Amino acid sequence: MDNKKYFHALQILEDNCTGCTACVRVCPTEAIRVRDRKAHIDPNRCVDCGECIFACQFHAIIPRSDPLDLIHNFKYKVAIISTSYFGQFTEDISYEVAKQALYELGFDDVQEEAMVTEFMVKVIQNYIRANRDKRPIISSNCPTVVRLIQLKYPSLLPNLFHLEAPMSILTRYLREKIQEEKGLKEDDIGIFLIVPCAAHVTAVHQPEGAYKHLQDGAFSIGMIYGKVREHIKNLQNNPPQIATYPKGLTWALSGVQAELVDCEDIRALSVNGVENVMEILSRVEDHYLDQYDYIVMRSCTNGCVGGCFNVENPFVAMSRIKKMIKEGENGEVDIHELEELYDEGEFDVAPLTPRPIMELDTDIKAAIRKMKQLNEILTSLPGLNCSACGSPSCYALAEDIVLGKATIEDCVVLLKRHSKEDEQDPQQK
Amino acid sequence: MRDFAAARSEMAEYWHIRLGLEDPVKKFFSQAPEADVTLEADIPEKDFNSAGRGSAEVKNLLKRLGVDPEVLRRVAVAAYEAEINVAAHSLGGSMTSNIHPELIHMVFQDNGPGIADIEQAMIPGFSTADEMVRELGFGAGLGLPNIQKNADALHISSEKGDSTCLEIIIYFKNDGQ
Ligand code: SF4
Ligand code: SF4
């Protein structure tokens, strides 16, 4: 594992943190420990799933995204919107208005993830057919899922779909196209994502497998929401005429996306929610799900509509987007330029490296010794899994002790028992 | 009927050892070394909600030891199938996983009722291994063949009216070293 510090789009506000350990207990990779009454995140283990953000009642863990002012550093400013954005508004607000409002924020160009959905579906189907030896293929769109696989299921790295996610594909395409058409230098163009979750912010700042410069920043849907709403109010009297891509909005909905790829010779499965994703990954690892050709995996409920930056409930947002898909008609999308770039291999990603976190030691015999030690420690711990020590479970504390990250004195329950014994002892004598 | 059977034979036994591993396997069983790490799990009867927990635990443990993913998969599959077998076809039982420096030895011990049709299972002529294994009382499921496919060594012994014990050995390295 390289020692490069891993960037994460999460911040702990120490002043707010009470050390309650709610976050410690929900983290799927056991990345959080409370030490000295404050929560700390191990950057090598965090996968930006956002579970801890939802769990903290004290608003001590907050997702970060870039400040909107960043766009002023660039001559030409481009926004690429995640499809989940369009599920955030009441139904009296039209798709066109919601999209136009983004121009009003100061962007010169606004493009949608939804634009390339159809292209993506084709490319995914081709990839699945061309790689019959790998089953199932796992979608690579959700950065949390990609990182989970690197950390906990590295044997599945070859199963990941080996192309950039739609917003990155659009980025590559637009960067070239705008340079050509507008006669601008690469550095003059700022390309930004408007994203539904912290994982996408991390992916922008620390892309996995990217060959070259992708985006220049990521803005949270929640952060721009207030400003967007103001612009929407003004725009509603005078609705704009701009192209929209309702049929492509499927991308934000894990189930609907899987249905699009599913066809006569391709069987697709859709999974969402980080617990479900982990269970399915474990079964894929054991080859129990080889009957599927493709598995769409999203860490958030229902897909990207469940991301922590959204303002609307994921089920309501999903229902709104489904309505738009049903009622809308797509604008023209010319995909032949995209296809050319695809043929040239422009959208390929580098093979990802494993970042194993589970191993006690790289040498199996040493690992067994540590495991033996771990088990011995475990038998002396109370087995309450109370997390009062700041580790997620007694097992995790034992592991922390073996790895030199904690001591047995961290166990509050043992400490109490010992001090009681000490109190009683003199009386008995 | 019962007495007669008891008088004749009480044990049914089945062995399968992957080619080339006979020596290390025999040595292991004769020396019966003490395990470095042991993991125990209960397998309640007909409880398909919790059947699979033991194999999941073993898998997590082996991941912590950095066992090769392909070996890990074989252990996970063999353990899972064996666990389901116990849950489905017996009165419940237990699973013990013994970790040694070069191998994992898993023991699935059930609480009976043992192999119902032991006389029939022992009739000569039930020669092909798979058929015999199936007649040992594990039903027609894919379980046992799947276990055998993934195991380096498989040993089943059953006492009539009593319990069945299934043992699996999987080496961490292909050559059994
Ligand atoms: S949930 Fe975590 S971050 Fe929030 S107060 Fe509790 S310990 Fe601190
Ligand atoms: S974002 Fe997810 S993986 Fe990261 S610390 Fe929070 S709960 Fe753990």
Coordinates of C-alpha atoms and ligand atoms in Angstrom, one line a residue:
Chain A
M1 CA 0.0 0.0 0.0
D2 CA 1.4 3.4 -0.8
N3 CA 1.7 5.9 2.0
K4 CA 0.3 8.7 0.1
K5 CA -2.4 10.3 2.3
Y6 CA -5.8 9.4 1.0
F7 CA -8.1 12.4 0.4
H8 CA -11.6 12.2 1.8
A9 CA -14.5 14.5 1.5
L10 CA -15.4 14.2 5.1
Q11 CA -14.6 16.4 8.0
I12 CA -14.9 15.9 11.7
L13 CA -15.8 19.0 13.7
E14 CA -14.1 18.2 17.0
D15 CA -16.0 20.8 18.9
N16 CA -19.3 19.1 18.0
C17 CA -18.1 15.5 18.6
T18 CA -19.3 14.1 21.9
G19 CA -17.5 10.8 21.5
C20 CA -20.8 8.9 21.5
T21 CA -19.4 6.3 19.1
A22 CA -22.6 6.2 16.9
C23 CA -20.4 6.6 13.9
V24 CA -18.0 3.9 15.0
R25 CA -20.7 1.3 15.0
V26 CA -22.1 2.0 11.6
C27 CA -18.9 2.3 9.5
P28 CA -18.8 -0.7 7.1
T29 CA -15.0 -0.7 7.0
E30 CA -14.5 -0.1 10.7
A31 CA -12.6 3.0 9.8
I32 CA -13.6 5.1 12.8
R33 CA -12.2 5.1 16.3
V34 CA -13.0 7.4 19.2
R35 CA -9.8 8.2 21.1
D36 CA -9.5 10.8 23.8
R37 CA -13.3 11.3 23.4
K38 CA -13.1 12.4 19.8
A39 CA -13.8 10.5 16.6
H40 CA -11.0 9.9 14.1
I41 CA -11.3 8.5 10.6
D42 CA -8.5 6.2 9.2
P43 CA -8.1 7.7 5.7
N44 CA -6.8 4.3 4.4
R45 CA -10.0 2.6 5.4
C46 CA -12.8 5.1 4.7
V47 CA -14.7 4.5 1.5
D48 CA -16.8 7.7 1.7
C49 CA -20.1 5.9 2.0
G50 CA -21.6 8.6 4.2
E51 CA -23.1 6.2 6.8
C52 CA -21.3 8.0 9.6
I53 CA -22.8 11.3 8.4
F54 CA -26.3 10.0 8.7
A55 CA -25.5 8.4 12.0
C56 CA -24.1 11.4 13.8
Q57 CA -26.8 13.3 15.7
F58 CA -24.4 16.1 16.6
H59 CA -23.5 17.2 13.1
A60 CA -19.9 16.5 13.9
I61 CA -19.2 14.7 10.6
I62 CA -19.9 16.8 7.6
P63 CA -19.3 16.0 4.0
R64 CA -17.1 18.5 2.1
S65 CA -17.3 19.8 -1.4
D66 CA -15.6 22.6 -3.2
P67 CA -16.6 26.3 -2.8
L68 CA -18.6 27.5 -5.8
D69 CA -16.2 30.5 -6.1
L70 CA -13.7 28.1 -7.6
I71 CA -15.2 28.5 -11.0
H72 CA -14.0 32.1 -11.3
N73 CA -10.4 30.7 -11.7
F74 CA -11.4 29.6 -15.2
K75 CA -12.3 31.4 -18.3
Y76 CA -14.7 28.9 -19.5
K77 CA -16.8 27.2 -16.9
V78 CA -18.6 23.9 -17.4
A79 CA -21.0 22.1 -15.1
I80 CA -21.8 18.4 -15.5
I81 CA -24.9 17.4 -13.4
S82 CA -25.6 14.1 -11.8
T83 CA -29.0 12.8 -12.8
S84 CA -30.2 12.7 -9.2
Y85 CA -30.3 16.5 -9.2
F86 CA -33.6 16.4 -11.1
G87 CA -35.4 14.5 -8.4
Q88 CA -34.8 17.3 -5.8
F89 CA -37.6 19.7 -6.9
T90 CA -41.4 19.8 -6.5
E91 CA -43.3 18.7 -9.6
D92 CA -44.4 22.3 -10.5
I93 CA -40.8 23.0 -11.4
S94 CA -40.0 21.8 -14.9
Y95 CA -36.9 20.0 -16.0
E96 CA -35.9 22.9 -18.3
V97 CA -36.2 25.4 -15.4
A98 CA -34.1 23.3 -13.1
K99 CA -31.4 23.0 -15.7
Q100 CA -31.4 26.6 -16.7
A101 CA -31.0 27.6 -13.1
L102 CA -27.5 26.2 -13.2
Y103 CA -26.5 28.5 -16.0
E104 CA -27.6 31.3 -13.8
L105 CA -25.0 30.2 -11.2
G106 CA -22.4 31.4 -13.6
F107 CA -21.6 28.4 -15.9
D108 CA -21.0 28.9 -19.6
D109 CA -22.0 25.4 -20.4
V110 CA -24.2 22.9 -18.6
Q111 CA -24.2 19.2 -19.5
E112 CA -25.9 16.2 -18.1
E113 CA -24.9 12.8 -17.1
A114 CA -28.2 11.7 -18.6
M115 CA -27.0 12.7 -22.0
V116 CA -24.6 9.7 -22.3
T117 CA -26.8 7.1 -20.6
E118 CA -27.8 5.5 -23.9
F119 CA -24.2 5.5 -25.1
M120 CA -23.1 3.9 -21.8
V121 CA -25.7 1.2 -22.0
K122 CA -24.4 0.2 -25.4
V123 CA -20.8 0.3 -24.3
I124 CA -21.6 -1.8 -21.2
Q125 CA -23.4 -4.4 -23.2
N126 CA -20.5 -4.6 -25.7
Y127 CA -18.0 -5.0 -22.8
I128 CA -20.1 -7.7 -21.2
R129 CA -20.2 -9.6 -24.5
A130 CA -16.5 -9.2 -25.2
N131 CA -15.5 -10.4 -21.8
R132 CA -17.4 -13.7 -21.4
D133 CA -14.6 -15.1 -19.3
K134 CA -15.4 -12.7 -16.5
R135 CA -18.7 -13.1 -14.6
P136 CA -20.3 -11.1 -13.4
I137 CA -19.1 -7.7 -14.5
I138 CA -19.6 -5.2 -11.8
S139 CA -20.5 -1.6 -12.6
S140 CA -17.8 0.9 -11.7
N141 CA -19.9 4.0 -11.4
C142 CA -20.2 4.2 -7.6
P143 CA -16.8 5.3 -6.2
T144 CA -17.7 3.8 -2.8
V145 CA -18.3 0.4 -4.4
V146 CA -15.0 0.7 -6.3
R147 CA -13.1 1.5 -3.1
L148 CA -14.8 -1.2 -1.1
I149 CA -13.7 -3.8 -3.7
Q150 CA -10.1 -2.5 -3.5
L151 CA -10.2 -2.7 0.3
K152 CA -12.2 -5.8 1.1
Y153 CA -12.8 -7.8 -2.0
P154 CA -9.6 -7.3 -4.1
S155 CA -10.1 -10.6 -5.9
L156 CA -13.0 -8.9 -7.7
L157 CA -11.0 -6.1 -9.2
P158 CA -10.8 -7.8 -12.6
N159 CA -14.6 -8.0 -12.6
L160 CA -15.0 -4.2 -12.5
F161 CA -16.3 -2.6 -15.7
H162 CA -13.1 -1.0 -17.1
L163 CA -14.3 2.3 -18.4
E164 CA -14.8 5.7 -16.8
A165 CA -18.1 6.6 -15.3
P166 CA -20.4 8.7 -17.4
M167 CA -19.5 12.1 -15.9
S168 CA -15.9 11.4 -16.4
I169 CA -16.5 10.3 -20.0
L170 CA -18.3 13.5 -20.6
T171 CA -15.4 15.4 -19.0
R172 CA -12.9 13.9 -21.4
Y173 CA -15.1 14.5 -24.4
L174 CA -16.0 18.1 -23.5
R175 CA -12.4 19.1 -22.7
E176 CA -11.3 18.2 -26.1
K177 CA -14.3 19.5 -27.9
I178 CA -14.3 22.9 -26.1
Q179 CA -10.6 23.4 -26.7
E180 CA -11.2 22.8 -30.4
E181 CA -14.4 24.8 -30.8
K182 CA -13.6 27.7 -28.7
G183 CA -9.8 27.9 -29.3
L184 CA -9.1 27.7 -25.6
K185 CA -6.2 26.3 -23.8
E186 CA -6.7 23.3 -21.6
D187 CA -6.1 25.2 -18.4
D188 CA -8.7 27.9 -19.3
I189 CA -11.5 25.4 -19.1
G190 CA -12.9 24.5 -15.7
I191 CA -15.0 21.4 -15.6
F192 CA -17.0 20.8 -12.5
L193 CA -19.4 18.1 -11.3
I194 CA -22.6 18.7 -9.4
V195 CA -22.7 15.6 -7.3
P196 CA -25.1 13.7 -5.0
C197 CA -22.5 12.3 -2.5
A198 CA -19.2 12.7 -0.8
A199 CA -17.8 9.7 -2.6
H200 CA -18.0 11.6 -5.9
V201 CA -16.1 14.6 -4.4
T202 CA -13.3 12.2 -3.2
A203 CA -13.3 10.6 -6.7
V204 CA -12.7 14.0 -8.3
H205 CA -9.8 14.8 -6.0
Q206 CA -8.4 11.3 -5.8
P207 CA -9.5 9.5 -8.9
E208 CA -8.7 5.7 -9.1
G209 CA -7.4 4.5 -12.4
A210 CA -7.6 7.8 -14.2
Y211 CA -5.0 8.4 -16.8
K212 CA -5.2 12.1 -17.0
H213 CA -6.6 15.3 -15.5
L214 CA -10.4 14.9 -15.1
Q215 CA -12.4 17.5 -13.3
D216 CA -11.4 20.7 -11.5
G217 CA -13.8 20.4 -8.6
A218 CA -17.1 19.0 -7.3
F219 CA -20.1 20.9 -5.9
S220 CA -22.7 19.3 -3.6
I221 CA -26.3 19.4 -4.8
G222 CA -27.2 20.5 -1.3
M223 CA -24.8 23.3 -1.2
I224 CA -26.0 24.9 -4.4
Y225 CA -29.7 24.1 -3.7
G226 CA -30.5 27.4 -2.0
K227 CA -29.1 29.6 -4.8
V228 CA -30.7 27.4 -7.4
R229 CA -34.1 27.8 -5.8
E230 CA -33.8 31.5 -6.0
H231 CA -33.0 31.4 -9.7
I232 CA -35.8 29.0 -10.3
K233 CA -38.3 31.4 -8.8
N234 CA -37.4 34.0 -11.4
L235 CA -37.2 31.6 -14.3
Q236 CA -40.6 30.1 -13.7
N237 CA -42.4 33.1 -15.2
N238 CA -40.3 32.8 -18.3
P239 CA -39.5 29.1 -18.9
P240 CA -36.5 28.6 -21.2
Q241 CA -36.3 26.3 -24.2
I242 CA -33.3 24.1 -23.8
A243 CA -32.5 20.5 -24.6
T244 CA -33.2 17.9 -21.9
Y245 CA -32.6 14.1 -21.7
P246 CA -35.4 12.6 -19.6
K247 CA -34.8 9.1 -21.0
G248 CA -31.3 9.1 -19.6
L249 CA -32.3 10.0 -16.1
T250 CA -32.3 6.3 -15.4
W251 CA -28.7 6.5 -14.3
A252 CA -29.5 7.8 -10.8
L253 CA -31.8 4.8 -10.2
S254 CA -29.9 1.5 -9.7
G255 CA -32.8 -0.7 -10.5
V256 CA -33.9 1.1 -13.6
Q257 CA -30.3 1.2 -14.9
A258 CA -30.0 -2.5 -14.5
E259 CA -33.2 -3.1 -16.5
L260 CA -31.8 -1.1 -19.4
V261 CA -28.7 -3.3 -19.7
D262 CA -30.7 -6.5 -19.2
C263 CA -31.6 -8.1 -22.5
E264 CA -31.9 -11.4 -24.2
D265 CA -28.3 -12.5 -23.7
I266 CA -27.5 -10.4 -20.6
R267 CA -28.9 -10.9 -17.2
A268 CA -28.5 -8.0 -14.9
L269 CA -28.9 -7.6 -11.1
S270 CA -29.3 -4.4 -9.2
V271 CA -28.2 -3.9 -5.6
N272 CA -28.2 -0.8 -3.4
G273 CA -27.4 0.1 0.1
V274 CA -23.9 -0.5 1.5
E275 CA -24.9 -3.6 3.6
N276 CA -26.5 -5.3 0.6
V277 CA -23.6 -4.4 -1.6
M278 CA -21.2 -6.0 0.8
E279 CA -23.3 -9.2 1.2
I280 CA -23.5 -9.5 -2.6
L281 CA -19.8 -8.8 -3.1
S282 CA -19.0 -11.6 -0.7
R283 CA -21.3 -14.0 -2.6
V284 CA -19.8 -12.9 -5.9
E285 CA -16.4 -13.7 -4.5
D286 CA -17.5 -17.3 -3.8
H287 CA -18.9 -17.6 -7.3
Y288 CA -22.4 -18.0 -6.1
L289 CA -23.7 -15.3 -8.5
D290 CA -22.0 -16.3 -11.7
Q291 CA -25.4 -16.6 -13.4
Y292 CA -25.5 -12.8 -13.6
D293 CA -23.7 -11.1 -16.4
Y294 CA -23.8 -7.6 -14.9
I295 CA -24.4 -6.3 -11.4
V296 CA -25.3 -2.6 -10.9
M297 CA -24.1 -1.7 -7.4
R298 CA -24.7 1.5 -5.6
S299 CA -23.8 2.1 -2.0
C300 CA -26.8 4.5 -1.4
T301 CA -30.5 3.7 -1.0
N302 CA -32.1 3.4 -4.5
G303 CA -28.9 4.5 -6.1
C304 CA -27.5 8.1 -6.4
V305 CA -30.8 9.6 -5.3
G306 CA -29.9 8.3 -1.9
G307 CA -26.6 10.2 -1.7
C308 CA -25.9 12.4 1.4
F309 CA -25.9 15.6 -0.6
N310 CA -29.4 15.3 -1.8
V311 CA -32.2 17.3 -0.1
E312 CA -35.1 15.1 -1.1
N313 CA -35.9 11.6 0.3
P314 CA -34.6 8.9 -2.0
F315 CA -37.9 7.3 -2.6
V316 CA -39.7 10.6 -3.4
A317 CA -36.8 11.6 -5.6
M318 CA -36.9 8.2 -7.4
S319 CA -40.7 8.5 -8.0
R320 CA -40.3 12.1 -9.5
I321 CA -37.5 11.0 -11.8
K322 CA -39.5 8.0 -12.9
K323 CA -42.3 10.3 -13.8
M324 CA -40.0 12.5 -15.9
I325 CA -38.6 9.4 -17.7
K326 CA -42.1 8.2 -18.5
E327 CA -43.5 11.6 -19.7
G328 CA -40.4 13.1 -21.3
E329 CA -38.9 13.0 -24.7
N330 CA -35.2 13.0 -25.3
G331 CA -33.4 15.8 -27.1
E332 CA -31.0 14.9 -29.9
V333 CA -27.8 13.4 -28.8
D334 CA -25.1 12.9 -31.4
I335 CA -23.0 10.1 -30.1
H336 CA -20.7 9.4 -33.0
E337 CA -17.9 11.6 -31.6
L338 CA -18.2 9.7 -28.4
E339 CA -18.0 6.5 -30.2
E340 CA -14.9 7.6 -32.0
L341 CA -13.2 8.4 -28.7
Y342 CA -14.3 5.2 -27.3
D343 CA -12.8 3.2 -30.2
E344 CA -9.5 5.1 -29.6
G345 CA -9.5 3.8 -26.0
E346 CA -9.9 7.3 -24.6
F347 CA -12.3 6.2 -21.8
D348 CA -10.3 3.2 -20.5
V349 CA -9.2 3.2 -16.9
A350 CA -6.0 1.7 -15.6
P351 CA -6.3 -1.5 -13.7
L352 CA -6.9 -0.7 -10.1
T353 CA -4.6 -1.8 -7.3
P354 CA -5.8 -3.6 -4.2
R355 CA -5.6 -1.7 -1.0
P356 CA -6.1 -4.5 1.5
I357 CA -7.1 -3.6 5.0
M358 CA -8.1 -6.9 6.4
E359 CA -4.7 -8.6 6.6
L360 CA -3.0 -8.7 10.0
D361 CA 0.3 -9.3 8.4
T362 CA 1.6 -9.9 4.8
D363 CA 3.3 -13.1 6.0
I364 CA 0.7 -15.8 6.7
K365 CA 2.6 -17.4 9.5
A366 CA 3.1 -14.0 11.2
A367 CA -0.6 -13.3 10.6
I368 CA -1.5 -16.6 12.3
R369 CA 0.6 -15.7 15.3
K370 CA -1.2 -12.3 15.5
M371 CA -4.5 -14.1 15.2
K372 CA -3.6 -16.3 18.1
Q373 CA -2.7 -13.3 20.2
L374 CA -5.9 -11.6 19.1
N375 CA -8.0 -14.6 20.2
E376 CA -6.2 -14.6 23.6
I377 CA -6.9 -11.0 24.1
L378 CA -10.5 -11.5 23.0
T379 CA -11.1 -14.1 25.8
S380 CA -10.1 -11.6 28.4
L381 CA -12.4 -8.9 27.0
P382 CA -16.0 -8.8 28.3
G383 CA -17.6 -9.5 24.9
L384 CA -20.3 -6.8 25.3
N385 CA -19.5 -5.0 22.1
C386 CA -20.4 -1.8 23.8
S387 CA -18.0 0.4 21.8
A388 CA -17.2 2.4 24.9
C389 CA -13.5 1.8 24.3
G390 CA -14.0 3.7 21.0
S391 CA -13.5 0.6 18.8
P392 CA -16.5 -0.9 17.0
S393 CA -16.5 -4.2 18.8
C394 CA -14.5 -6.3 21.3
Y395 CA -13.0 -8.1 18.3
A396 CA -11.9 -4.8 16.8
L397 CA -10.3 -3.7 20.0
A398 CA -8.4 -6.9 20.2
E399 CA -7.3 -6.4 16.7
D400 CA -6.3 -2.8 17.5
I401 CA -4.3 -4.0 20.4
V402 CA -2.5 -6.6 18.3
L403 CA -1.7 -4.0 15.7
G404 CA -0.4 -1.6 18.4
K405 CA -3.2 0.9 18.0
A406 CA -4.8 0.5 21.4
T407 CA -4.1 -1.1 24.8
I408 CA -6.2 -3.3 27.0
E409 CA -6.6 -0.3 29.4
D410 CA -8.9 1.2 26.7
C411 CA -11.6 -1.3 27.8
V412 CA -13.8 0.7 30.1
V413 CA -15.7 -2.3 31.4
L414 CA -12.5 -4.1 32.5
L415 CA -11.2 -0.9 34.1
K416 CA -14.4 -0.6 36.1
R417 CA -14.3 -4.3 37.2
H418 CA -10.7 -3.9 38.3
S419 CA -11.3 -0.8 40.3
K420 CA -14.3 -2.5 42.0
E421 CA -12.1 -5.4 42.9
D422 CA -9.5 -3.1 44.3
E423 CA -12.1 -1.4 46.4
Q424 CA -13.4 -4.6 47.8
D425 CA -10.1 -6.2 48.4
P426 CA -9.0 -4.2 51.5
Q427 CA -12.4 -4.8 53.2
Q428 CA -12.1 -8.5 52.8
K429 CA -8.8 -8.6 54.4
Chain B
M1 CA -33.7 -55.1 12.6
R2 CA -31.8 -52.5 14.6
D3 CA -29.9 -55.1 16.6
F4 CA -29.0 -56.9 13.5
A5 CA -27.5 -53.8 11.9
A6 CA -25.6 -52.9 15.0
A7 CA -24.1 -56.3 15.2
R8 CA -23.0 -56.1 11.6
S9 CA -21.5 -52.7 11.2
E10 CA -21.8 -49.5 13.0
M11 CA -19.7 -47.2 10.9
A12 CA -19.9 -45.9 7.4
E13 CA -16.9 -44.1 6.2
Y14 CA -15.9 -42.2 3.1
W15 CA -12.6 -40.8 2.1
H16 CA -11.6 -38.5 -0.7
I17 CA -8.1 -37.1 -1.0
R18 CA -6.9 -35.0 -3.9
L19 CA -4.3 -36.8 -6.0
G20 CA -0.7 -36.2 -4.8
L21 CA -1.8 -35.0 -1.3
E22 CA -2.2 -38.5 0.2
D23 CA 1.0 -38.3 2.2
P24 CA 0.6 -34.9 3.9
V25 CA -3.1 -35.7 4.6
K26 CA -2.3 -39.0 6.2
K27 CA 0.5 -37.4 8.2
F28 CA -1.8 -34.7 9.4
F29 CA -4.4 -37.2 10.6
S30 CA -1.9 -39.5 12.3
Q31 CA -0.1 -36.7 14.1
A32 CA -3.3 -34.7 14.8
P33 CA -1.3 -31.5 15.6
E34 CA -2.9 -28.8 17.8
A35 CA -4.4 -25.9 15.9
D36 CA -3.0 -22.4 16.2
V37 CA -6.4 -20.8 16.0
T38 CA -9.8 -22.4 16.4
L39 CA -13.2 -21.0 15.5
E40 CA -16.5 -22.6 16.7
A41 CA -20.0 -22.1 15.4
D42 CA -23.3 -23.7 16.2
I43 CA -25.5 -24.9 13.4
P44 CA -29.1 -25.0 14.6
E45 CA -31.5 -27.4 12.9
K46 CA -33.4 -26.1 10.0
D47 CA -32.4 -22.6 10.7
F48 CA -31.6 -21.3 7.3
N49 CA -31.4 -17.7 8.4
S50 CA -28.3 -18.3 10.5
A51 CA -26.8 -21.2 8.5
G52 CA -23.9 -19.6 6.6
R53 CA -22.7 -17.5 9.5
G54 CA -20.0 -19.9 10.4
S55 CA -18.6 -20.0 6.9
A56 CA -18.8 -16.2 6.7
E57 CA -16.8 -16.0 9.9
V58 CA -14.2 -18.4 8.6
K59 CA -13.9 -16.4 5.4
N60 CA -13.3 -13.2 7.4
L61 CA -10.7 -14.9 9.5
L62 CA -8.8 -16.2 6.5
K63 CA -8.9 -12.7 4.9
R64 CA -7.2 -11.4 8.0
L65 CA -4.5 -14.0 7.4
G66 CA -4.0 -12.9 3.8
V67 CA -4.9 -16.3 2.3
D68 CA -4.9 -16.4 -1.5
P69 CA -8.3 -15.4 -2.9
E70 CA -8.8 -18.6 -4.9
V71 CA -8.1 -20.8 -1.8
L72 CA -10.4 -18.5 0.2
R73 CA -13.2 -19.1 -2.2
R74 CA -12.8 -22.9 -2.0
V75 CA -12.9 -22.7 1.8
A76 CA -15.9 -20.4 1.7
V77 CA -17.8 -22.7 -0.7
A78 CA -17.0 -26.0 1.0
A79 CA -17.8 -24.5 4.4
Y80 CA -21.0 -23.0 3.3
E81 CA -22.3 -26.2 1.6
A82 CA -21.3 -28.3 4.6
E83 CA -23.1 -25.9 7.0
I84 CA -26.3 -26.0 4.9
N85 CA -26.1 -29.8 4.8
V86 CA -26.0 -30.0 8.6
A87 CA -28.8 -27.5 8.9
A88 CA -31.0 -29.3 6.3
H89 CA -30.4 -32.9 7.0
S90 CA -29.7 -33.3 10.7
L91 CA -30.8 -32.3 14.1
G92 CA -28.3 -29.5 14.1
G93 CA -24.7 -29.6 15.1
S94 CA -21.5 -27.6 15.2
M95 CA -18.7 -26.4 13.0
T96 CA -15.1 -26.2 14.2
S97 CA -12.5 -24.6 12.1
N98 CA -8.9 -25.4 13.0
I99 CA -6.2 -23.1 11.5
H100 CA -2.7 -24.5 11.1
P101 CA 0.2 -22.8 9.5
E102 CA -0.3 -24.5 6.1
L103 CA -4.0 -25.6 6.1
I104 CA -7.4 -25.3 7.4
H105 CA -9.2 -28.3 8.9
M106 CA -12.9 -28.0 9.3
V107 CA -15.0 -30.4 11.3
F108 CA -18.8 -30.6 10.9
Q109 CA -20.3 -32.7 13.7
D110 CA -24.1 -33.2 13.8
N111 CA -26.3 -34.4 16.5
G112 CA -27.8 -37.3 14.5
P113 CA -29.8 -39.0 13.4
G114 CA -26.9 -40.4 11.5
I115 CA -27.3 -42.2 8.3
A116 CA -30.7 -43.8 8.1
D117 CA -30.0 -46.3 5.4
I118 CA -26.6 -47.5 6.4
E119 CA -27.2 -51.1 5.3
Q120 CA -28.0 -50.0 1.9
A121 CA -25.2 -47.6 1.7
M122 CA -22.8 -50.4 2.6
I123 CA -24.0 -52.8 -0.1
P124 CA -21.1 -53.6 -2.4
G125 CA -21.8 -52.4 -5.8
F126 CA -22.5 -48.9 -4.7
S127 CA -19.2 -48.3 -6.2
T128 CA -19.0 -44.9 -7.7
A129 CA -17.9 -42.4 -5.1
D130 CA -20.5 -39.8 -5.9
E131 CA -23.4 -42.2 -5.6
M132 CA -22.1 -43.6 -2.4
V133 CA -21.7 -40.2 -0.9
R134 CA -25.2 -39.3 -1.9
E135 CA -26.5 -42.5 -0.3
L136 CA -24.7 -41.6 2.9
G137 CA -27.7 -39.5 3.6
F138 CA -27.0 -36.0 2.4
G139 CA -29.9 -35.9 0.0
A140 CA -29.6 -35.3 -3.7
G141 CA -28.4 -31.7 -3.4
L142 CA -25.3 -30.3 -4.9
G143 CA -23.8 -30.0 -1.5
L144 CA -21.4 -32.9 -1.3
P145 CA -20.0 -33.0 -4.8
N146 CA -19.4 -29.3 -4.5
I147 CA -17.6 -29.8 -1.2
Q148 CA -15.5 -32.6 -2.7
K149 CA -14.7 -30.4 -5.7
N150 CA -13.3 -27.7 -3.5
A151 CA -11.7 -29.7 -0.7
D152 CA -8.2 -31.2 -0.7
A153 CA -9.4 -33.9 1.6
L154 CA -12.8 -35.0 2.6
H155 CA -13.7 -37.5 5.3
I156 CA -17.1 -38.6 6.3
S157 CA -17.9 -41.0 9.0
S158 CA -21.3 -41.9 10.3
E159 CA -22.6 -44.0 13.1
K160 CA -26.0 -45.4 12.6
G161 CA -28.6 -43.8 14.9
D162 CA -26.0 -41.5 16.1
S163 CA -24.1 -38.7 14.4
T164 CA -22.3 -37.9 11.3
C165 CA -18.9 -36.2 11.2
L166 CA -17.6 -34.5 8.1
E167 CA -14.1 -33.2 7.9
I168 CA -12.5 -31.0 5.3
I169 CA -8.9 -30.1 4.7
I170 CA -7.8 -27.3 2.4
Y171 CA -4.2 -26.4 2.0
F172 CA -3.2 -22.7 1.7
K173 CA -0.7 -23.6 -1.0
N174 CA -1.3 -26.0 -3.9
D175 CA 1.5 -28.4 -3.0
G176 CA 0.3 -28.9 0.6
Q177 CA 3.5 -27.5 2.1
Ligands
SF4_1 S1 -21.4 10.0 16.1 FE1 -19.2 10.0 16.0 S2 -18.6 12.1 15.3 FE2 -20.8 12.2 16.0 S3 -20.6 12.8 18.1 FE3 -20.7 10.6 18.1 S4 -18.5 10.0 18.1 FE4 -18.6 12.2 17.5
SF4_2 S1 -17.8 7.6 5.2 FE1 -18.4 5.5 5.4 S2 -16.4 4.4 5.3 FE2 -15.9 6.6 5.7 S3 -15.7 6.8 7.9 FE3 -17.8 7.3 7.4 S4 -19.0 5.3 7.6 FE4 -16.7 4.8 7.5

